[in-house]
């Protein structure tokens, strides 16, 4: 007796596993797209698989043979709609015909009669609350099974066959299947609710990212625009020398070009690789960056001290992105000094042939934890900062084969040490002219 019960339980849980298979696949596939044809096709295929497999592995209880085909039939019809319902009914009848079961015509009439209940339930099922859906699914399965039982048994074996002990066992199975069907809807709806919440969280995160990127783009674009505004004011001064006028005009145009490049950088934020590699004269670039930061530093009452060596310093990379990275670091350093201090810029070569750039301030400084998180997305030491500007700057430096070291103490200031591989600079035009042979 114990062995028989164990076998029944084994078959029962096997059938439960079969019919619950679509519940863990369909919501994830449904999330990929909202197209009608795709979702209905996936629903039909999954519940057809469960339907056929449950019919292939029937159970036997007190002489009555039954399976769980009604559960995928009812659930698939309710969630898939009338088109899926017709498809599942067709699969059921086709597979039963292939199994060569008896009384095929009678069973066809009996099972198709239950389509009337299915069509009535489908119309309003998706509008119901969770517990009403559970009740609707359980009652639909009960009606399908009872309708088929009464019509099939009555037409095949006569009305007297409905009063035997096998019918009592079948009714108990029908009630059990109705409870399983209600549980199926509960789990299915809970899973859909979890996936919906996850999607809402993902959408809110995307909106947050877009807003933060927009704020960071505005922050980065404001840097060159501030410089352009300052130099335009200088261009308006009376008695300005022609040489200075051309110099200011050149810087304005270069800063507008830099603003355009910054926009391009943020459009390709996920791919920060340098697009061009060219020799960069570091002495000239440091002097240029100092001039760019000068107007902003004066406005913040900050002094800029620039120290360069007489030796040529050359690295390779994208000149405009290199400017963007160092200007962003320099501007952050100026803001960290809260209206008073000295920003120190310097570059020199070391014994190993590498180029070392130092950017130091005597501002508020950072803790060890802040240094660790610096350069990560959306982390900033500033109250309204987004951190994206620093992240892009660090990405540019690293893609130029550069290394970044940060030393800082609270209240003492911060020093950035940027190390790049040095290269041999291009030959100067004057030197090239001297090497030309002298004409006799």
Short mmCIF file of C-alpha atoms in Angstrom, two decimals:
data_model
loop_
_atom_site.label_atom_id
_atom_site.label_comp_id
_atom_site.label_asym_id
_atom_site.label_seq_id
_atom_site.Cartn_x
_atom_site.Cartn_y
_atom_site.Cartn_z
CA UNK A 1 0.00 0.00 0.00
CA UNK A 2 2.82 2.38 0.89
CA UNK A 3 4.53 1.64 -2.43
CA UNK A 4 1.34 2.45 -4.34
CA UNK A 5 0.90 5.76 -2.51
CA UNK A 6 4.53 6.66 -3.18
CA UNK A 7 4.04 5.91 -6.88
CA UNK A 8 0.85 8.05 -6.97
CA UNK A 9 2.64 10.96 -5.28
CA UNK A 10 5.57 10.62 -7.69
CA UNK A 11 3.25 10.75 -10.71
CA UNK A 12 1.29 13.61 -9.16
CA UNK A 13 4.33 15.83 -8.62
CA UNK A 14 5.65 14.93 -12.06
CA UNK A 15 2.41 16.16 -13.64
CA UNK A 16 2.48 19.28 -11.46
CA UNK A 17 6.01 20.01 -12.69
CA UNK A 18 4.89 19.58 -16.28
CA UNK A 19 1.93 21.95 -16.09
CA UNK A 20 3.91 24.56 -14.13
CA UNK A 21 6.68 24.61 -16.73
CA UNK A 22 5.19 27.49 -18.81
CA UNK A 23 4.77 29.67 -15.73
CA UNK A 24 8.53 30.14 -15.39
CA UNK A 25 9.19 30.72 -19.10
CA UNK A 26 6.26 32.73 -20.48
CA UNK A 27 6.61 35.90 -18.31
CA UNK A 28 10.29 36.30 -19.23
CA UNK A 29 9.61 35.81 -22.93
CA UNK A 30 6.58 38.10 -22.72
CA UNK A 31 8.76 40.84 -21.22
CA UNK A 32 10.95 40.95 -24.34
CA UNK A 33 8.24 42.48 -26.50
CA UNK A 34 4.62 43.52 -26.37
CA UNK A 35 3.80 42.47 -29.94
CA UNK A 36 0.49 40.62 -30.12
CA UNK A 37 1.59 37.88 -32.52
CA UNK A 38 4.81 37.13 -30.63
CA UNK A 39 3.20 36.85 -27.18
CA UNK A 40 0.30 34.75 -28.42
CA UNK A 41 2.63 32.43 -30.33
CA UNK A 42 4.86 31.91 -27.29
CA UNK A 43 1.82 31.29 -25.10
CA UNK A 44 0.43 28.75 -27.55
CA UNK A 45 3.71 26.84 -27.90
CA UNK A 46 4.42 26.66 -24.17
CA UNK A 47 0.96 25.53 -23.11
CA UNK A 48 0.71 23.13 -26.06
CA UNK A 49 3.91 21.50 -24.85
CA UNK A 50 2.53 21.16 -21.32
CA UNK A 51 -0.80 19.87 -22.69
CA UNK A 52 0.76 17.15 -24.84
CA UNK A 53 3.23 16.07 -22.15
CA UNK A 54 0.51 15.81 -19.49
CA UNK A 55 -1.61 13.67 -21.85
CA UNK A 56 1.41 11.41 -22.41
CA UNK A 57 1.87 10.75 -18.68
CA UNK A 58 -1.60 9.96 -17.23
CA UNK A 59 -2.26 8.86 -13.65
CA UNK A 60 -4.44 6.05 -12.32
CA UNK A 61 -6.51 6.32 -9.13
CA UNK A 62 -9.02 3.64 -8.03
CA UNK A 63 -9.39 2.35 -11.56
CA UNK A 64 -9.88 5.81 -13.10
CA UNK A 65 -7.24 7.08 -15.52
CA UNK A 66 -6.87 10.84 -15.68
CA UNK A 67 -4.32 13.53 -16.48
CA UNK A 68 -3.86 17.28 -15.96
CA UNK A 69 -4.57 18.37 -19.53
CA UNK A 70 -7.43 20.65 -18.44
CA UNK A 71 -5.09 22.97 -16.49
CA UNK A 72 -2.85 24.07 -19.39
CA UNK A 73 -5.97 24.14 -21.57
CA UNK A 74 -7.81 26.51 -19.21
CA UNK A 75 -4.83 28.68 -18.20
CA UNK A 76 -3.48 28.97 -21.75
CA UNK A 77 -6.91 29.98 -23.03
CA UNK A 78 -7.47 32.59 -20.32
CA UNK A 79 -4.07 34.28 -20.74
CA UNK A 80 -3.63 33.72 -24.47
CA UNK A 81 -7.09 34.69 -25.67
CA UNK A 82 -9.60 33.06 -27.99
CA UNK A 83 -7.05 32.41 -30.78
CA UNK A 84 -4.79 30.47 -28.42
CA UNK A 85 -7.84 28.66 -27.01
CA UNK A 86 -8.83 27.39 -30.48
CA UNK A 87 -5.24 26.31 -31.08
CA UNK A 88 -5.01 24.40 -27.79
CA UNK A 89 -8.32 22.65 -28.41
CA UNK A 90 -7.08 21.64 -31.86
CA UNK A 91 -3.81 20.27 -30.41
CA UNK A 92 -5.74 18.33 -27.77
CA UNK A 93 -8.05 16.67 -30.31
CA UNK A 94 -5.21 15.99 -32.76
CA UNK A 95 -2.99 14.37 -30.14
CA UNK A 96 -5.88 12.31 -28.77
CA UNK A 97 -6.54 11.08 -32.31
CA UNK A 98 -2.87 10.13 -32.69
CA UNK A 99 -3.10 8.20 -29.41
CA UNK A 100 -5.86 6.17 -31.05
CA UNK A 101 -8.29 6.55 -28.13
CA UNK A 102 -11.83 5.23 -28.37
CA UNK A 103 -15.00 7.27 -28.90
CA UNK A 104 -13.17 10.04 -30.69
CA UNK A 105 -16.33 11.67 -32.09
CA UNK A 106 -18.12 11.65 -28.73
CA UNK A 107 -15.10 13.16 -26.98
CA UNK A 108 -14.81 15.85 -29.69
CA UNK A 109 -18.43 16.86 -29.14
CA UNK A 110 -18.01 16.87 -25.37
CA UNK A 111 -14.77 18.89 -25.28
CA UNK A 112 -15.89 21.41 -27.90
CA UNK A 113 -19.01 22.07 -25.86
CA UNK A 114 -16.82 23.48 -23.12
CA UNK A 115 -15.57 26.17 -25.56
CA UNK A 116 -18.72 28.12 -24.76
CA UNK A 117 -17.59 28.60 -21.14
CA UNK A 118 -14.03 29.41 -22.24
CA UNK A 119 -15.19 32.14 -24.62
CA UNK A 120 -17.37 33.71 -21.91
CA UNK A 121 -14.57 33.71 -19.30
CA UNK A 122 -11.90 35.10 -21.67
CA UNK A 123 -13.78 38.35 -22.27
CA UNK A 124 -13.34 39.79 -18.79
CA UNK A 125 -10.67 37.62 -17.20
CA UNK A 126 -7.76 40.10 -17.53
CA UNK A 127 -9.85 42.86 -15.90
CA UNK A 128 -10.41 40.91 -12.68
CA UNK A 129 -8.49 41.24 -9.42
CA UNK A 130 -6.07 38.52 -8.35
CA UNK A 131 -8.46 36.53 -6.18
CA UNK A 132 -11.29 36.81 -8.69
CA UNK A 133 -8.92 35.52 -11.34
CA UNK A 134 -8.13 32.56 -9.11
CA UNK A 135 -11.84 31.89 -8.59
CA UNK A 136 -12.58 32.31 -12.30
CA UNK A 137 -9.80 29.91 -13.36
CA UNK A 138 -10.86 27.28 -10.80
CA UNK A 139 -14.54 27.52 -11.78
CA UNK A 140 -13.70 27.40 -15.51
CA UNK A 141 -11.65 24.25 -15.09
CA UNK A 142 -14.43 22.73 -12.99
CA UNK A 143 -17.01 23.52 -15.71
CA UNK A 144 -14.79 22.12 -18.48
CA UNK A 145 -14.15 18.86 -16.63
CA UNK A 146 -17.77 18.39 -15.47
CA UNK A 147 -19.16 19.19 -18.93
CA UNK A 148 -16.84 16.68 -20.60
CA UNK A 149 -17.55 14.08 -17.89
CA UNK A 150 -21.33 14.34 -18.18
CA UNK A 151 -21.51 14.47 -21.99
CA UNK A 152 -18.83 11.87 -22.63
CA UNK A 153 -19.98 9.34 -20.02
CA UNK A 154 -23.66 9.89 -20.85
CA UNK A 155 -23.24 9.46 -24.62
CA UNK A 156 -20.64 6.68 -24.49
CA UNK A 157 -21.85 4.52 -21.60
CA UNK A 158 -25.29 5.81 -20.63
CA UNK A 159 -26.50 8.01 -17.77
CA UNK A 160 -26.23 5.12 -15.28
CA UNK A 161 -22.44 5.16 -15.60
CA UNK A 162 -22.35 8.56 -13.87
CA UNK A 163 -23.44 6.97 -10.58
CA UNK A 164 -20.64 4.43 -10.14
CA UNK A 165 -17.68 4.73 -7.76
CA UNK A 166 -15.34 5.76 -10.57
CA UNK A 167 -17.34 8.95 -11.01
CA UNK A 168 -16.89 9.83 -7.34
CA UNK A 169 -13.13 9.46 -7.66
CA UNK A 170 -13.18 11.58 -10.82
CA UNK A 171 -15.09 14.36 -9.03
CA UNK A 172 -12.49 14.39 -6.26
CA UNK A 173 -9.76 14.70 -8.89
CA UNK A 174 -11.68 17.55 -10.57
CA UNK A 175 -11.89 19.44 -7.28
CA UNK A 176 -8.17 18.89 -6.69
CA UNK A 177 -7.35 20.13 -10.18
CA UNK A 178 -9.50 23.22 -9.62
CA UNK A 179 -7.49 24.06 -6.50
CA UNK A 180 -4.24 23.52 -8.42
CA UNK A 181 -5.55 25.80 -11.17
CA UNK A 182 -6.27 28.56 -8.65
CA UNK A 183 -2.77 28.14 -7.19
CA UNK A 184 -1.37 28.31 -10.73
CA UNK A 185 -3.03 31.70 -11.31
CA UNK A 186 -1.78 33.00 -7.96
CA UNK A 187 1.85 32.10 -8.71
CA UNK A 188 1.58 33.33 -12.29
CA UNK A 189 0.16 36.70 -11.27
CA UNK A 190 2.72 37.16 -8.50
CA UNK A 191 5.53 36.45 -10.90
CA UNK A 192 4.10 38.90 -13.43
CA UNK A 193 3.79 41.51 -10.68
CA UNK A 194 7.44 41.05 -9.67
CA UNK A 195 8.58 41.38 -13.28
CA UNK A 196 6.44 44.49 -13.71
CA UNK A 197 7.98 46.09 -10.62
CA UNK A 198 11.46 45.23 -11.89
CA UNK A 199 10.65 46.83 -15.24
CA UNK A 200 9.35 49.96 -13.52
CA UNK A 201 12.51 50.20 -11.43
CA UNK A 202 14.60 49.74 -14.57
CA UNK A 203 12.66 52.47 -16.37
CA UNK A 204 13.06 54.85 -13.44
CA UNK A 205 16.79 54.13 -13.37
CA UNK A 206 17.01 54.89 -17.08
CA UNK A 207 15.21 58.19 -16.57
CA UNK A 208 17.54 59.01 -13.68
CA UNK A 209 20.59 58.20 -15.81
CA UNK A 210 19.32 60.34 -18.68
CA UNK A 211 18.71 63.29 -16.35
CA UNK A 212 22.13 62.92 -14.74
CA UNK A 213 23.87 62.67 -18.11
CA UNK A 214 21.99 65.76 -19.27
CA UNK A 215 23.13 67.62 -16.14
CA UNK A 216 26.70 66.47 -16.65
CA UNK A 217 26.69 67.49 -20.32
CA UNK A 218 25.46 70.94 -19.32
CA UNK A 219 28.19 71.08 -16.68
CA UNK A 220 30.91 70.13 -19.17
CA UNK A 221 29.67 72.45 -21.93
CA UNK A 222 29.56 75.34 -19.47
CA UNK A 223 33.36 75.16 -19.06
CA UNK A 224 34.32 76.21 -22.62
CA UNK A 225 31.35 78.57 -22.87
CA UNK A 226 32.53 80.36 -19.72
CA UNK A 227 35.97 80.78 -21.28
CA UNK A 228 34.48 82.03 -24.55
CA UNK A 229 32.34 84.53 -22.66
CA UNK A 230 35.36 85.85 -20.78
CA UNK A 231 37.47 86.29 -23.90
CA UNK A 232 34.59 87.91 -25.79
CA UNK A 233 34.41 90.48 -23.00
CA UNK A 234 38.14 91.08 -23.43
CA UNK A 235 37.64 91.49 -27.18
CA UNK A 236 35.21 94.32 -26.44
CA UNK A 237 37.80 96.41 -24.59
CA UNK A 238 38.94 99.63 -26.25
CA UNK A 239 42.51 99.93 -27.47
CA UNK A 240 43.11 96.17 -27.55
CA UNK A 241 46.24 95.21 -29.45
CA UNK A 242 45.72 93.38 -32.73
CA UNK A 243 47.94 90.51 -31.61
CA UNK A 244 45.91 89.96 -28.44
CA UNK A 245 42.67 90.27 -30.42
CA UNK A 246 43.72 87.48 -32.77
CA UNK A 247 44.92 85.40 -29.82
CA UNK A 248 41.60 85.78 -27.97
CA UNK A 249 39.67 85.03 -31.15
CA UNK A 250 41.72 81.88 -31.70
CA UNK A 251 41.03 80.65 -28.14
CA UNK A 252 37.30 81.35 -28.54
CA UNK A 253 37.15 79.25 -31.70
CA UNK A 254 39.18 76.45 -30.14
CA UNK A 255 36.95 76.41 -27.07
CA UNK A 256 33.83 76.22 -29.22
CA UNK A 257 35.42 73.29 -31.05
CA UNK A 258 36.11 71.71 -27.66
CA UNK A 259 32.45 72.13 -26.72
CA UNK A 260 31.48 70.28 -29.87
CA UNK A 261 33.93 67.50 -29.04
CA UNK A 262 32.54 67.23 -25.51
CA UNK A 263 29.08 66.63 -26.96
CA UNK A 264 30.53 63.92 -29.19
CA UNK A 265 32.23 62.36 -26.17
CA UNK A 266 28.98 62.06 -24.27
CA UNK A 267 27.20 60.62 -27.28
CA UNK A 268 29.81 57.86 -27.20
CA UNK A 269 30.10 57.62 -23.42
CA UNK A 270 29.99 53.84 -23.53
CA UNK A 271 32.94 53.82 -25.95
CA UNK A 272 35.50 56.30 -24.65
CA UNK A 273 38.41 55.08 -26.79
CA UNK A 274 40.51 57.79 -28.40
CA UNK A 275 39.65 58.17 -32.07
CA UNK A 276 42.99 59.72 -33.10
CA UNK A 277 46.55 59.27 -31.91
CA UNK A 278 48.93 62.11 -32.55
CA UNK A 279 52.07 63.48 -30.89
CA UNK A 280 51.16 65.98 -28.17
CA UNK A 281 53.58 68.70 -27.12
CA UNK A 282 52.98 68.62 -23.39
CA UNK A 283 54.68 71.95 -22.61
CA UNK A 284 52.43 73.71 -25.11
CA UNK A 285 49.31 71.91 -23.88
CA UNK A 286 49.95 72.69 -20.21
CA UNK A 287 50.42 76.37 -21.11
CA UNK A 288 47.22 76.29 -23.15
CA UNK A 289 45.26 74.63 -20.34
CA UNK A 290 46.58 77.26 -17.90
CA UNK A 291 45.26 80.04 -20.16
CA UNK A 292 41.87 78.34 -20.39
CA UNK A 293 41.59 77.95 -16.61
CA UNK A 294 42.94 81.42 -15.87
CA UNK A 295 39.70 83.37 -16.30
CA UNK A 296 37.76 80.89 -14.16
CA UNK A 297 40.51 80.89 -11.53
CA UNK A 298 40.51 84.69 -11.38
CA UNK A 299 36.79 84.64 -10.89
CA UNK A 300 37.22 82.19 -7.99
CA UNK A 301 40.11 84.22 -6.52
CA UNK A 302 42.52 81.35 -7.18
CA UNK A 303 46.08 81.70 -8.39
CA UNK A 304 47.58 79.35 -11.00
CA UNK A 305 51.26 78.44 -10.73
CA UNK A 306 52.62 76.64 -13.78
CA UNK A 307 56.03 74.95 -13.78
CA UNK A 308 57.52 73.42 -16.91
CA UNK A 309 60.99 72.20 -17.84
CA UNK A 310 63.07 73.24 -20.80
CA UNK A 311 63.29 69.68 -22.08
CA UNK A 312 60.77 68.62 -24.76
CA UNK A 313 57.91 66.52 -23.38
CA UNK A 314 55.86 64.48 -25.84
CA UNK A 315 53.10 61.94 -25.38
CA UNK A 316 50.66 60.40 -27.84
CA UNK A 317 46.87 60.56 -27.86
CA UNK A 318 43.92 62.72 -28.80
CA UNK A 319 44.88 66.34 -28.11
CA UNK A 320 41.35 67.63 -27.67
CA UNK A 321 40.26 64.83 -25.35
CA UNK A 322 43.47 65.29 -23.36
CA UNK A 323 42.57 68.96 -22.92
CA UNK A 324 39.08 68.03 -21.83
CA UNK A 325 40.39 65.63 -19.17
CA UNK A 326 42.93 68.03 -17.65
CA UNK A 327 40.63 71.07 -17.80
CA UNK A 328 37.94 69.12 -15.97
CA UNK A 329 40.40 68.01 -13.25
CA UNK A 330 41.77 71.56 -12.98
CA UNK A 331 38.32 73.10 -12.73
CA UNK A 332 37.33 70.65 -10.00
CA UNK A 333 40.53 71.58 -8.13
CA UNK A 334 39.68 75.29 -8.39
CA UNK A 335 36.18 74.66 -7.05
CA UNK A 336 37.61 72.62 -4.15
CA UNK A 337 39.53 75.67 -2.87
CA UNK A 338 36.33 77.60 -2.05
CA UNK A 339 37.44 80.97 -3.35
CA UNK A 340 41.06 81.08 -2.15
CA UNK A 341 44.23 79.11 -2.90
CA UNK A 342 46.83 78.14 -5.47
CA UNK A 343 46.43 75.63 -8.28
CA UNK A 344 49.78 74.14 -9.29
CA UNK A 345 50.32 72.65 -12.76
CA UNK A 346 53.55 70.96 -13.69
CA UNK A 347 55.05 68.38 -16.03
CA UNK A 348 58.43 66.70 -16.17
CA UNK A 349 60.12 63.54 -17.40
CA UNK A 350 61.44 60.81 -15.10
CA UNK A 351 64.43 58.50 -15.40
CA UNK A 352 62.36 55.72 -16.99
CA UNK A 353 61.34 57.91 -19.91
CA UNK A 354 57.81 58.45 -18.71
CA UNK A 355 56.08 61.83 -18.46
CA UNK A 356 54.65 62.90 -15.10
CA UNK A 357 51.95 65.59 -14.81
CA UNK A 358 51.01 66.97 -11.41
CA UNK A 359 47.86 68.95 -10.63
CA UNK A 360 47.73 70.05 -7.00
CA UNK A 361 45.50 72.30 -4.93
CA UNK A 362 45.33 73.34 -1.29
CA UNK A 363 41.57 72.96 -1.05
CA UNK A 364 39.23 70.94 1.14
CA UNK A 365 40.79 67.57 0.31
CA UNK A 366 39.20 64.11 0.32
CA UNK A 367 39.05 61.08 2.58
CA UNK A 368 40.42 57.67 1.59
CA UNK A 369 36.87 56.43 0.91
CA UNK A 370 36.14 59.39 -1.35
CA UNK A 371 39.34 58.80 -3.30
CA UNK A 372 38.38 55.15 -3.81
CA UNK A 373 34.96 56.08 -5.21
CA UNK A 374 36.22 58.97 -7.33
CA UNK A 375 35.74 58.33 -11.04
CA UNK A 376 32.87 55.91 -10.58
CA UNK A 377 29.54 56.73 -12.27
CA UNK A 378 27.36 59.29 -10.48
CA UNK A 379 29.67 59.83 -7.53
CA UNK A 380 30.84 63.35 -6.83
CA UNK A 381 32.27 65.20 -3.84
CA UNK A 382 30.33 68.28 -4.91
CA UNK A 383 26.80 68.84 -3.65
CA UNK A 384 25.30 69.10 -7.15
CA UNK A 385 27.91 67.14 -9.05
CA UNK A 386 27.12 64.09 -11.18
CA UNK A 387 30.59 62.50 -11.29
CA UNK A 388 30.29 61.78 -15.00
CA UNK A 389 32.80 64.49 -15.92
CA UNK A 390 35.47 62.92 -13.71
CA UNK A 391 34.58 59.45 -14.99
CA UNK A 392 35.04 60.56 -18.60
CA UNK A 393 38.31 62.31 -17.72
CA UNK A 394 39.70 59.19 -16.06
CA UNK A 395 38.57 57.06 -19.03
CA UNK A 396 40.35 59.38 -21.46
CA UNK A 397 43.58 59.24 -19.43
CA UNK A 398 43.48 55.45 -19.12
CA UNK A 399 42.79 55.02 -22.85
CA UNK A 400 45.91 57.08 -23.53
CA UNK A 401 47.86 54.45 -21.53
CA UNK A 402 48.02 56.85 -18.60
CA UNK A 403 48.03 56.02 -14.90
CA UNK A 404 46.30 58.04 -12.19
CA UNK A 405 47.42 58.42 -8.59
CA UNK A 406 45.60 60.62 -6.08
CA UNK A 407 46.93 61.82 -2.75
CA UNK A 408 44.71 63.89 -0.53
CA UNK A 409 44.13 64.94 3.07
CA UNK A 410 41.07 66.55 4.53
CA UNK A 411 41.69 70.29 4.86
CA UNK A 412 45.15 70.07 3.22
CA UNK A 413 44.36 69.63 -0.46
CA UNK A 414 44.64 67.09 -3.26
CA UNK A 415 47.35 66.17 -5.75
CA UNK A 416 46.73 64.28 -9.00
CA UNK A 417 49.75 62.52 -10.48
CA UNK A 418 49.22 61.49 -14.09
CA UNK A 419 51.87 59.31 -15.72
CA UNK A 420 52.08 58.75 -19.49
CA UNK A 421 54.53 56.88 -21.71
CA UNK A 422 56.90 59.42 -23.26
CA UNK A 423 57.70 59.43 -26.96
CA UNK A 424 60.31 61.09 -29.11
CA UNK A 425 58.85 64.27 -30.50
CA UNK A 426 58.62 65.06 -34.20
CA UNK A 427 61.54 66.86 -35.78
CA UNK A 428 61.20 70.63 -35.62
CA UNK A 429 60.90 72.41 -38.99
CA UNK A 430 63.92 74.63 -38.22
CA UNK A 431 66.14 71.67 -37.51
CA UNK A 432 64.95 70.00 -40.66
CA UNK A 433 65.89 73.09 -42.68
CA UNK A 434 69.42 73.08 -41.30
CA UNK A 435 69.94 69.55 -42.52
CA UNK A 436 69.18 70.49 -46.11
CA UNK A 437 72.27 70.49 -48.33
CA UNK A 438 73.67 73.93 -49.16
CA UNK A 439 73.45 74.84 -52.81
CA UNK A 440 76.86 75.73 -54.37
#
